[in-house]
Amino acid sequence: MEICLKNGELEAKICSKGAELASLSRGGREYLWNGDPAYWNRHAPILFPIVGSLKGKQYRYEGKTYDMGQHGFARDMEFTVVSQTEKKLVMALSETEETLRNYPFRFLLELSYELKEDGLLVGWRVKNTDRKTMHFSIGGHPAFNCPMEGKGKQSDYMLRFKKDGKPLTEIISAVIVEGGLVGEDTLEFGLEDGYVPLTKNLFDTDTIVLEDGQTDEVSLYDPEGKEYVRVSFPMPIVGIWTPIQKNAPFLCIEPWCGRCDDADFDGELPEKRWGNALEPEEVFETAYEIRVK
């Protein structure tokens, strides 16, 4: 099932599977990746209850080992509609017998999409409906067309990073190693007024992972130097990714509350870096905004 929201020239389409944003357009101009499986068959999946990869695709909790694939299970499950208006949609997912086998927590996950004047507000709400402390990570994975409308090559485009409205002079990325895990090294990128060109070597180590709240705003600029997508977020981590080996015509700007395991991690789920915890009946709530021009 696909649900459409409209607000003047703005239109968003959301699928019930994964409560995934499948289209975001303004005046007929499409900003979101179309999900062509030749490159990547998704648009903007929700990452829950983990973000990224687990070491050995497993984690331990209270002495027991559980299996879980990259980015968790929510992106492949059917959500139900909680409420819907012309401009806003709320969808929900809760545990099933199947999820409890690999994730031993009862939960309520709600995703909301609300069209604003110049973009879309994407909200996350997680409630612990269990009787024990719940441990989880959550993240977004929106993919944007780049090049935009066939204008130039991806290498003609630029990213711009800001923090508290000010352009950054450098960013420091964690380095992804074998297995999609974070290694010990980091990479530093010097920026000019916050800009960095989308050169191929920018993604030599796969995903750029910026931790510790280095930035709260990432924008895409076209070959004419015009900003056409801006993602603003309060999350402590953001990932930037494109499958560079495929020369894919899109780029992901991914706000995260959590990330993949460290390569040397050998602890249990509650010890995972950047993980989140909720006590029974406690609620976690946050949102990020996509603005389009």
PDB file of C-alpha atoms in Angstrom:
ATOM      1  CA  MET A   1       0.000   0.000   0.000  1.00  0.00           C
ATOM      2  CA  GLU A   2       1.200   3.505  -0.849  1.00  0.00           C
ATOM      3  CA  ILE A   3      -0.082   6.654   0.845  1.00  0.00           C
ATOM      4  CA  CYS A   4       0.224  10.137  -0.668  1.00  0.00           C
ATOM      5  CA  LEU A   5       0.581  13.425   1.239  1.00  0.00           C
ATOM      6  CA  LYS A   6       0.163  16.815  -0.446  1.00  0.00           C
ATOM      7  CA  ASN A   7       0.841  20.406   0.538  1.00  0.00           C
ATOM      8  CA  GLY A   8       0.687  22.803  -2.402  1.00  0.00           C
ATOM      9  CA  GLU A   9       3.539  21.893  -4.750  1.00  0.00           C
ATOM     10  CA  LEU A  10       4.990  19.384  -2.285  1.00  0.00           C
ATOM     11  CA  GLU A  11       4.077  15.718  -2.487  1.00  0.00           C
ATOM     12  CA  ALA A  12       5.342  12.704  -0.524  1.00  0.00           C
ATOM     13  CA  LYS A  13       4.560   9.024  -1.034  1.00  0.00           C
ATOM     14  CA  ILE A  14       5.052   6.468   1.743  1.00  0.00           C
ATOM     15  CA  CYS A  15       4.853   2.672   1.469  1.00  0.00           C
ATOM     16  CA  SER A  16       3.268   0.581   4.211  1.00  0.00           C
ATOM     17  CA  LYS A  17       6.173  -1.891   3.926  1.00  0.00           C
ATOM     18  CA  GLY A  18       8.836  -0.465   6.185  1.00  0.00           C
ATOM     19  CA  ALA A  19       6.844   2.798   6.418  1.00  0.00           C
ATOM     20  CA  GLU A  20       9.389   3.833   3.792  1.00  0.00           C
ATOM     21  CA  LEU A  21       9.373   7.205   2.080  1.00  0.00           C
ATOM     22  CA  ALA A  22       9.279   6.339  -1.633  1.00  0.00           C
ATOM     23  CA  SER A  23       8.968   9.770  -3.258  1.00  0.00           C
ATOM     24  CA  LEU A  24       9.445  13.423  -2.381  1.00  0.00           C
ATOM     25  CA  SER A  25       8.695  15.933  -5.116  1.00  0.00           C
ATOM     26  CA  ARG A  26       8.102  19.663  -5.452  1.00  0.00           C
ATOM     27  CA  GLY A  27       6.392  21.102  -8.489  1.00  0.00           C
ATOM     28  CA  GLY A  28       6.845  17.750 -10.232  1.00  0.00           C
ATOM     29  CA  ARG A  29      10.609  17.703  -9.526  1.00  0.00           C
ATOM     30  CA  GLU A  30      11.595  14.403  -7.877  1.00  0.00           C
ATOM     31  CA  TYR A  31      14.311  14.511  -5.216  1.00  0.00           C
ATOM     32  CA  LEU A  32      14.256  10.958  -3.861  1.00  0.00           C
ATOM     33  CA  TRP A  33      16.013   7.986  -5.462  1.00  0.00           C
ATOM     34  CA  ASN A  34      13.665   5.721  -7.449  1.00  0.00           C
ATOM     35  CA  GLY A  35      14.871   2.390  -6.042  1.00  0.00           C
ATOM     36  CA  ASP A  36      16.237   0.953  -9.283  1.00  0.00           C
ATOM     37  CA  PRO A  37      17.527  -2.514  -8.215  1.00  0.00           C
ATOM     38  CA  ALA A  38      20.423  -2.249 -10.680  1.00  0.00           C
ATOM     39  CA  TYR A  39      21.981   0.094  -8.101  1.00  0.00           C
ATOM     40  CA  TRP A  40      19.965  -0.142  -4.833  1.00  0.00           C
ATOM     41  CA  ASN A  41      16.378  -1.278  -4.463  1.00  0.00           C
ATOM     42  CA  ARG A  42      15.420   1.027  -1.601  1.00  0.00           C
ATOM     43  CA  HIS A  43      14.538   4.715  -1.202  1.00  0.00           C
ATOM     44  CA  ALA A  44      14.746   5.733   2.466  1.00  0.00           C
ATOM     45  CA  PRO A  45      14.497   2.721   4.812  1.00  0.00           C
ATOM     46  CA  ILE A  46      14.189   2.966   8.580  1.00  0.00           C
ATOM     47  CA  LEU A  47      17.080   1.311  10.433  1.00  0.00           C
ATOM     48  CA  PHE A  48      15.802  -0.423  13.577  1.00  0.00           C
ATOM     49  CA  PRO A  49      16.603  -1.946  16.053  1.00  0.00           C
ATOM     50  CA  ILE A  50      20.219  -1.710  14.863  1.00  0.00           C
ATOM     51  CA  VAL A  51      22.080   0.633  12.548  1.00  0.00           C
ATOM     52  CA  GLY A  52      24.726  -0.850  10.280  1.00  0.00           C
ATOM     53  CA  SER A  53      26.381  -4.227  10.824  1.00  0.00           C
ATOM     54  CA  LEU A  54      26.929  -6.387  13.879  1.00  0.00           C
ATOM     55  CA  LYS A  55      30.200  -8.217  14.363  1.00  0.00           C
ATOM     56  CA  GLY A  56      29.626 -11.653  12.850  1.00  0.00           C
ATOM     57  CA  LYS A  57      25.973 -10.608  12.256  1.00  0.00           C
ATOM     58  CA  GLN A  58      25.298 -11.517  15.884  1.00  0.00           C
ATOM     59  CA  TYR A  59      24.973  -9.855  19.289  1.00  0.00           C
ATOM     60  CA  ARG A  60      24.868 -11.124  22.850  1.00  0.00           C
ATOM     61  CA  TYR A  61      22.321 -10.229  25.499  1.00  0.00           C
ATOM     62  CA  GLU A  62      22.182 -11.764  28.978  1.00  0.00           C
ATOM     63  CA  GLY A  63      24.518 -14.549  27.903  1.00  0.00           C
ATOM     64  CA  LYS A  64      22.480 -15.568  24.852  1.00  0.00           C
ATOM     65  CA  THR A  65      23.526 -15.042  21.218  1.00  0.00           C
ATOM     66  CA  TYR A  66      21.068 -13.614  18.677  1.00  0.00           C
ATOM     67  CA  ASP A  67      21.350 -13.300  14.884  1.00  0.00           C
ATOM     68  CA  MET A  68      20.461 -10.105  13.065  1.00  0.00           C
ATOM     69  CA  GLY A  69      21.276  -8.799   9.591  1.00  0.00           C
ATOM     70  CA  GLN A  70      22.423  -5.337   8.614  1.00  0.00           C
ATOM     71  CA  HIS A  71      20.141  -2.466   9.688  1.00  0.00           C
ATOM     72  CA  GLY A  72      17.650  -4.696  11.523  1.00  0.00           C
ATOM     73  CA  PHE A  73      14.189  -5.903  10.540  1.00  0.00           C
ATOM     74  CA  ALA A  74      11.800  -2.922  10.592  1.00  0.00           C
ATOM     75  CA  ARG A  75      12.542  -1.886   7.003  1.00  0.00           C
ATOM     76  CA  ASP A  76      11.080  -5.187   5.718  1.00  0.00           C
ATOM     77  CA  MET A  77       7.922  -5.322   7.850  1.00  0.00           C
ATOM     78  CA  GLU A  78       4.389  -4.058   7.289  1.00  0.00           C
ATOM     79  CA  PHE A  79       3.419  -1.000   9.330  1.00  0.00           C
ATOM     80  CA  THR A  80      -0.148  -0.017  10.213  1.00  0.00           C
ATOM     81  CA  VAL A  81      -1.669   3.453   9.876  1.00  0.00           C
ATOM     82  CA  VAL A  82      -2.212   5.204  13.215  1.00  0.00           C
ATOM     83  CA  SER A  83      -3.470   8.516  11.822  1.00  0.00           C
ATOM     84  CA  GLN A  84      -3.594  10.314   8.491  1.00  0.00           C
ATOM     85  CA  THR A  85      -4.429  13.797   7.234  1.00  0.00           C
ATOM     86  CA  GLU A  86      -3.684  15.499   3.940  1.00  0.00           C
ATOM     87  CA  LYS A  87      -0.287  16.674   5.232  1.00  0.00           C
ATOM     88  CA  LYS A  88       0.686  14.182   7.944  1.00  0.00           C
ATOM     89  CA  LEU A  89       0.907  10.411   8.346  1.00  0.00           C
ATOM     90  CA  VAL A  90       1.758   8.297  11.412  1.00  0.00           C
ATOM     91  CA  MET A  91       2.501   4.564  11.026  1.00  0.00           C
ATOM     92  CA  ALA A  92       3.367   1.983  13.680  1.00  0.00           C
ATOM     93  CA  LEU A  93       5.084  -1.360  14.197  1.00  0.00           C
ATOM     94  CA  SER A  94       5.269  -3.550  17.294  1.00  0.00           C
ATOM     95  CA  GLU A  95       6.937  -6.828  18.154  1.00  0.00           C
ATOM     96  CA  THR A  96       5.803 -10.153  16.747  1.00  0.00           C
ATOM     97  CA  GLU A  97       6.615 -13.737  17.649  1.00  0.00           C
ATOM     98  CA  GLU A  98       9.165 -13.675  14.852  1.00  0.00           C
ATOM     99  CA  THR A  99      10.926 -10.493  16.013  1.00  0.00           C
ATOM    100  CA  LEU A 100      11.049 -11.757  19.601  1.00  0.00           C
ATOM    101  CA  ARG A 101      13.137 -14.711  18.478  1.00  0.00           C
ATOM    102  CA  ASN A 102      15.935 -12.387  17.318  1.00  0.00           C
ATOM    103  CA  TYR A 103      15.212  -9.287  19.414  1.00  0.00           C
ATOM    104  CA  PRO A 104      13.876 -10.138  22.892  1.00  0.00           C
ATOM    105  CA  PHE A 105      12.092  -6.853  23.575  1.00  0.00           C
ATOM    106  CA  ARG A 106       8.502  -5.687  23.261  1.00  0.00           C
ATOM    107  CA  PHE A 107       8.245  -2.249  21.689  1.00  0.00           C
ATOM    108  CA  LEU A 108       6.140   0.273  19.806  1.00  0.00           C
ATOM    109  CA  LEU A 109       7.859   2.038  16.900  1.00  0.00           C
ATOM    110  CA  GLU A 110       6.060   4.974  15.284  1.00  0.00           C
ATOM    111  CA  LEU A 111       7.229   6.838  12.192  1.00  0.00           C
ATOM    112  CA  SER A 112       5.642  10.147  11.218  1.00  0.00           C
ATOM    113  CA  TYR A 113       5.841  12.160   7.999  1.00  0.00           C
ATOM    114  CA  GLU A 114       4.638  15.760   7.938  1.00  0.00           C
ATOM    115  CA  LEU A 115       4.833  18.081   4.933  1.00  0.00           C
ATOM    116  CA  LYS A 116       6.024  21.572   5.798  1.00  0.00           C
ATOM    117  CA  GLU A 117       6.254  24.709   3.672  1.00  0.00           C
ATOM    118  CA  ASP A 118       9.467  23.656   1.910  1.00  0.00           C
ATOM    119  CA  GLY A 119      10.068  20.045   2.888  1.00  0.00           C
ATOM    120  CA  LEU A 120       9.288  17.053   5.055  1.00  0.00           C
ATOM    121  CA  LEU A 121       9.628  16.439   8.802  1.00  0.00           C
ATOM    122  CA  VAL A 122      10.411  12.781   9.567  1.00  0.00           C
ATOM    123  CA  GLY A 123       9.706  11.740  13.163  1.00  0.00           C
ATOM    124  CA  TRP A 124      10.731   8.675  15.172  1.00  0.00           C
ATOM    125  CA  ARG A 125       9.022   7.555  18.373  1.00  0.00           C
ATOM    126  CA  VAL A 126      10.083   4.420  20.251  1.00  0.00           C
ATOM    127  CA  LYS A 127       8.273   3.177  23.343  1.00  0.00           C
ATOM    128  CA  ASN A 128       9.469   0.345  25.575  1.00  0.00           C
ATOM    129  CA  THR A 129       6.365  -1.781  26.210  1.00  0.00           C
ATOM    130  CA  ASP A 130       8.380  -4.503  27.954  1.00  0.00           C
ATOM    131  CA  ARG A 131       9.052  -5.042  31.656  1.00  0.00           C
ATOM    132  CA  LYS A 132      12.829  -4.760  31.305  1.00  0.00           C
ATOM    133  CA  THR A 133      15.292  -2.195  29.969  1.00  0.00           C
ATOM    134  CA  MET A 134      15.172  -2.072  26.184  1.00  0.00           C
ATOM    135  CA  HIS A 135      18.326  -1.522  24.116  1.00  0.00           C
ATOM    136  CA  PHE A 136      18.173  -0.284  20.528  1.00  0.00           C
ATOM    137  CA  SER A 137      19.574   1.903  17.775  1.00  0.00           C
ATOM    138  CA  ILE A 138      17.608   3.779  15.119  1.00  0.00           C
ATOM    139  CA  GLY A 139      18.552   5.620  11.947  1.00  0.00           C
ATOM    140  CA  GLY A 140      17.384   7.087   8.662  1.00  0.00           C
ATOM    141  CA  HIS A 141      18.710   6.232   5.206  1.00  0.00           C
ATOM    142  CA  PRO A 142      17.185   8.678   2.670  1.00  0.00           C
ATOM    143  CA  ALA A 143      18.726   8.555  -0.819  1.00  0.00           C
ATOM    144  CA  PHE A 144      18.650  11.650  -3.015  1.00  0.00           C
ATOM    145  CA  ASN A 145      19.066  11.961  -6.760  1.00  0.00           C
ATOM    146  CA  CYS A 146      22.611  12.988  -7.596  1.00  0.00           C
ATOM    147  CA  PRO A 147      22.957  13.997 -10.401  1.00  0.00           C
ATOM    148  CA  MET A 148      19.650  15.840 -10.276  1.00  0.00           C
ATOM    149  CA  GLU A 149      17.500  15.627 -13.411  1.00  0.00           C
ATOM    150  CA  GLY A 150      20.518  14.457 -15.410  1.00  0.00           C
ATOM    151  CA  LYS A 151      22.407  17.697 -14.817  1.00  0.00           C
ATOM    152  CA  GLY A 152      26.170  17.018 -15.013  1.00  0.00           C
ATOM    153  CA  LYS A 153      28.040  14.159 -13.341  1.00  0.00           C
ATOM    154  CA  GLN A 154      27.994  13.258  -9.655  1.00  0.00           C
ATOM    155  CA  SER A 155      31.604  14.453  -9.404  1.00  0.00           C
ATOM    156  CA  ASP A 156      30.346  17.938 -10.407  1.00  0.00           C
ATOM    157  CA  TYR A 157      28.288  18.107  -7.192  1.00  0.00           C
ATOM    158  CA  MET A 158      29.274  19.162  -3.675  1.00  0.00           C
ATOM    159  CA  LEU A 159      28.308  18.499  -0.085  1.00  0.00           C
ATOM    160  CA  ARG A 160      28.192  21.239   2.512  1.00  0.00           C
ATOM    161  CA  PHE A 161      28.430  20.659   6.257  1.00  0.00           C
ATOM    162  CA  LYS A 162      27.295  23.072   8.963  1.00  0.00           C
ATOM    163  CA  LYS A 163      26.983  23.080  12.736  1.00  0.00           C
ATOM    164  CA  ASP A 164      24.722  25.584  14.516  1.00  0.00           C
ATOM    165  CA  GLY A 165      24.373  27.432  11.213  1.00  0.00           C
ATOM    166  CA  LYS A 166      28.127  27.847  10.700  1.00  0.00           C
ATOM    167  CA  PRO A 167      30.098  26.128   7.889  1.00  0.00           C
ATOM    168  CA  LEU A 168      32.666  23.596   9.110  1.00  0.00           C
ATOM    169  CA  THR A 169      36.366  23.779   8.285  1.00  0.00           C
ATOM    170  CA  GLU A 170      36.958  20.031   8.692  1.00  0.00           C
ATOM    171  CA  ILE A 171      35.189  16.751   9.284  1.00  0.00           C
ATOM    172  CA  ILE A 172      36.619  13.603  10.870  1.00  0.00           C
ATOM    173  CA  SER A 173      35.242  10.285   9.664  1.00  0.00           C
ATOM    174  CA  ALA A 174      35.432   6.880  11.275  1.00  0.00           C
ATOM    175  CA  VAL A 175      36.891   4.283   8.905  1.00  0.00           C
ATOM    176  CA  ILE A 176      34.768   1.308   7.871  1.00  0.00           C
ATOM    177  CA  VAL A 177      36.747  -1.951   7.693  1.00  0.00           C
ATOM    178  CA  GLU A 178      35.950  -5.521   6.664  1.00  0.00           C
ATOM    179  CA  GLY A 179      32.491  -6.688   7.670  1.00  0.00           C
ATOM    180  CA  GLY A 180      31.083  -3.150   7.684  1.00  0.00           C
ATOM    181  CA  LEU A 181      32.541  -2.429  11.138  1.00  0.00           C
ATOM    182  CA  VAL A 182      34.312   0.642  12.497  1.00  0.00           C
ATOM    183  CA  GLY A 183      38.087   0.335  12.779  1.00  0.00           C
ATOM    184  CA  GLU A 184      40.554   2.231  14.949  1.00  0.00           C
ATOM    185  CA  ASP A 185      41.649   4.791  12.337  1.00  0.00           C
ATOM    186  CA  THR A 186      39.987   8.041  11.305  1.00  0.00           C
ATOM    187  CA  LEU A 187      40.128  10.212   8.192  1.00  0.00           C
ATOM    188  CA  GLU A 188      40.232  14.009   8.225  1.00  0.00           C
ATOM    189  CA  PHE A 189      38.790  16.088   5.406  1.00  0.00           C
ATOM    190  CA  GLY A 190      39.562  19.781   5.095  1.00  0.00           C
ATOM    191  CA  LEU A 191      36.571  21.882   3.999  1.00  0.00           C
ATOM    192  CA  GLU A 192      36.397  25.255   2.292  1.00  0.00           C
ATOM    193  CA  ASP A 193      33.452  27.211   3.730  1.00  0.00           C
ATOM    194  CA  GLY A 194      31.900  23.863   4.603  1.00  0.00           C
ATOM    195  CA  TYR A 195      32.108  22.437   1.075  1.00  0.00           C
ATOM    196  CA  VAL A 196      33.622  19.153  -0.088  1.00  0.00           C
ATOM    197  CA  PRO A 197      33.465  17.945  -3.735  1.00  0.00           C
ATOM    198  CA  LEU A 198      31.934  14.539  -4.443  1.00  0.00           C
ATOM    199  CA  THR A 199      35.126  13.033  -5.789  1.00  0.00           C
ATOM    200  CA  LYS A 200      35.403   9.258  -6.079  1.00  0.00           C
ATOM    201  CA  ASN A 201      38.139   9.059  -3.446  1.00  0.00           C
ATOM    202  CA  LEU A 202      35.765  10.649  -0.939  1.00  0.00           C
ATOM    203  CA  PHE A 203      34.254   7.170  -0.511  1.00  0.00           C
ATOM    204  CA  ASP A 204      37.468   5.131  -0.597  1.00  0.00           C
ATOM    205  CA  THR A 205      36.547   3.625   2.777  1.00  0.00           C
ATOM    206  CA  ASP A 206      32.865   3.136   1.904  1.00  0.00           C
ATOM    207  CA  THR A 207      30.576   5.197   4.148  1.00  0.00           C
ATOM    208  CA  ILE A 208      31.664   8.491   5.704  1.00  0.00           C
ATOM    209  CA  VAL A 209      30.669   8.267   9.384  1.00  0.00           C
ATOM    210  CA  LEU A 210      30.725  11.495  11.406  1.00  0.00           C
ATOM    211  CA  GLU A 211      30.314  10.981  15.139  1.00  0.00           C
ATOM    212  CA  ASP A 212      30.079  13.163  18.251  1.00  0.00           C
ATOM    213  CA  GLY A 213      27.592  15.635  16.753  1.00  0.00           C
ATOM    214  CA  GLN A 214      30.170  17.160  14.401  1.00  0.00           C
ATOM    215  CA  THR A 215      27.430  18.440  12.127  1.00  0.00           C
ATOM    216  CA  ASP A 216      23.682  19.032  12.318  1.00  0.00           C
ATOM    217  CA  GLU A 217      23.081  20.040   8.702  1.00  0.00           C
ATOM    218  CA  VAL A 218      24.229  18.475   5.413  1.00  0.00           C
ATOM    219  CA  SER A 219      23.301  19.890   1.994  1.00  0.00           C
ATOM    220  CA  LEU A 220      23.702  18.853  -1.633  1.00  0.00           C
ATOM    221  CA  TYR A 221      24.731  21.433  -4.239  1.00  0.00           C
ATOM    222  CA  ASP A 222      24.389  21.075  -8.009  1.00  0.00           C
ATOM    223  CA  PRO A 223      27.093  21.958 -10.613  1.00  0.00           C
ATOM    224  CA  GLU A 224      25.822  25.575 -10.687  1.00  0.00           C
ATOM    225  CA  GLY A 225      26.474  25.918  -6.963  1.00  0.00           C
ATOM    226  CA  LYS A 226      22.779  25.847  -6.028  1.00  0.00           C
ATOM    227  CA  GLU A 227      21.588  24.020  -2.934  1.00  0.00           C
ATOM    228  CA  TYR A 228      18.733  21.642  -3.772  1.00  0.00           C
ATOM    229  CA  VAL A 229      18.526  19.311  -0.745  1.00  0.00           C
ATOM    230  CA  ARG A 230      19.206  20.068   2.916  1.00  0.00           C
ATOM    231  CA  VAL A 231      18.948  17.554   5.758  1.00  0.00           C
ATOM    232  CA  SER A 232      18.854  19.008   9.285  1.00  0.00           C
ATOM    233  CA  PHE A 233      19.011  16.760  12.353  1.00  0.00           C
ATOM    234  CA  PRO A 234      19.782  16.603  16.104  1.00  0.00           C
ATOM    235  CA  MET A 235      21.219  13.067  15.881  1.00  0.00           C
ATOM    236  CA  PRO A 236      24.798  12.497  17.143  1.00  0.00           C
ATOM    237  CA  ILE A 237      25.934  10.608  14.030  1.00  0.00           C
ATOM    238  CA  VAL A 238      25.437  10.994  10.291  1.00  0.00           C
ATOM    239  CA  GLY A 239      26.494   8.653   7.511  1.00  0.00           C
ATOM    240  CA  ILE A 240      27.128   9.708   3.896  1.00  0.00           C
ATOM    241  CA  TRP A 241      27.029   6.896   1.351  1.00  0.00           C
ATOM    242  CA  THR A 242      26.834   6.038  -2.309  1.00  0.00           C
ATOM    243  CA  PRO A 243      27.840   2.706  -3.893  1.00  0.00           C
ATOM    244  CA  ILE A 244      30.731   4.338  -5.709  1.00  0.00           C
ATOM    245  CA  GLN A 245      31.837   1.120  -7.405  1.00  0.00           C
ATOM    246  CA  LYS A 246      28.498   1.063  -9.269  1.00  0.00           C
ATOM    247  CA  ASN A 247      28.656   4.734 -10.296  1.00  0.00           C
ATOM    248  CA  ALA A 248      25.184   5.021  -8.774  1.00  0.00           C
ATOM    249  CA  PRO A 249      23.207   8.227  -9.482  1.00  0.00           C
ATOM    250  CA  PHE A 250      22.199   8.918  -5.879  1.00  0.00           C
ATOM    251  CA  LEU A 251      23.685   9.865  -2.520  1.00  0.00           C
ATOM    252  CA  CYS A 252      22.418   9.064   0.982  1.00  0.00           C
ATOM    253  CA  ILE A 253      22.482  11.484   3.922  1.00  0.00           C
ATOM    254  CA  GLU A 254      21.714   9.317   6.958  1.00  0.00           C
ATOM    255  CA  PRO A 255      20.995  10.696  10.460  1.00  0.00           C
ATOM    256  CA  TRP A 256      21.671   8.011  13.071  1.00  0.00           C
ATOM    257  CA  CYS A 257      21.159   7.362  16.770  1.00  0.00           C
ATOM    258  CA  GLY A 258      23.524   4.397  16.848  1.00  0.00           C
ATOM    259  CA  ARG A 259      25.913   2.742  14.406  1.00  0.00           C
ATOM    260  CA  CYS A 260      27.676  -0.499  13.458  1.00  0.00           C
ATOM    261  CA  ASP A 261      29.874  -2.389  15.914  1.00  0.00           C
ATOM    262  CA  ASP A 262      33.506  -1.560  16.488  1.00  0.00           C
ATOM    263  CA  ALA A 263      35.768  -4.141  14.856  1.00  0.00           C
ATOM    264  CA  ASP A 264      37.191  -5.098  18.275  1.00  0.00           C
ATOM    265  CA  PHE A 265      33.840  -5.101  20.122  1.00  0.00           C
ATOM    266  CA  ASP A 266      33.328  -8.193  22.266  1.00  0.00           C
ATOM    267  CA  GLY A 267      30.691  -7.089  24.743  1.00  0.00           C
ATOM    268  CA  GLU A 268      26.953  -7.509  25.162  1.00  0.00           C
ATOM    269  CA  LEU A 269      24.203  -5.343  23.634  1.00  0.00           C
ATOM    270  CA  PRO A 270      24.006  -2.877  26.571  1.00  0.00           C
ATOM    271  CA  GLU A 271      27.740  -2.139  26.119  1.00  0.00           C
ATOM    272  CA  LYS A 272      27.451  -1.278  22.422  1.00  0.00           C
ATOM    273  CA  ARG A 273      28.814   2.199  21.561  1.00  0.00           C
ATOM    274  CA  TRP A 274      26.166   4.782  20.696  1.00  0.00           C
ATOM    275  CA  GLY A 275      23.349   2.452  21.744  1.00  0.00           C
ATOM    276  CA  ASN A 276      20.175   3.739  23.400  1.00  0.00           C
ATOM    277  CA  ALA A 277      18.285   2.402  26.423  1.00  0.00           C
ATOM    278  CA  LEU A 278      14.685   2.821  27.570  1.00  0.00           C
ATOM    279  CA  GLU A 279      13.172   1.797  30.874  1.00  0.00           C
ATOM    280  CA  PRO A 280       9.694   0.179  30.862  1.00  0.00           C
ATOM    281  CA  GLU A 281       7.039   2.568  29.483  1.00  0.00           C
ATOM    282  CA  GLU A 282       9.726   5.161  28.683  1.00  0.00           C
ATOM    283  CA  VAL A 283       9.623   6.913  25.288  1.00  0.00           C
ATOM    284  CA  PHE A 284      12.388   8.047  22.914  1.00  0.00           C
ATOM    285  CA  GLU A 285      11.398  10.718  20.402  1.00  0.00           C
ATOM    286  CA  THR A 286      13.266  12.747  17.788  1.00  0.00           C
ATOM    287  CA  ALA A 287      12.956  14.007  14.193  1.00  0.00           C
ATOM    288  CA  TYR A 288      14.923  15.239  11.194  1.00  0.00           C
ATOM    289  CA  GLU A 289      13.894  17.533   8.362  1.00  0.00           C
ATOM    290  CA  ILE A 290      14.444  17.340   4.597  1.00  0.00           C
ATOM    291  CA  ARG A 291      14.175  20.668   2.753  1.00  0.00           C
ATOM    292  CA  VAL A 292      14.028  20.807  -1.029  1.00  0.00           C
ATOM    293  CA  LYS A 293      14.419  23.653  -3.515  1.00  0.00           C
TER     294      LYS A 293
END
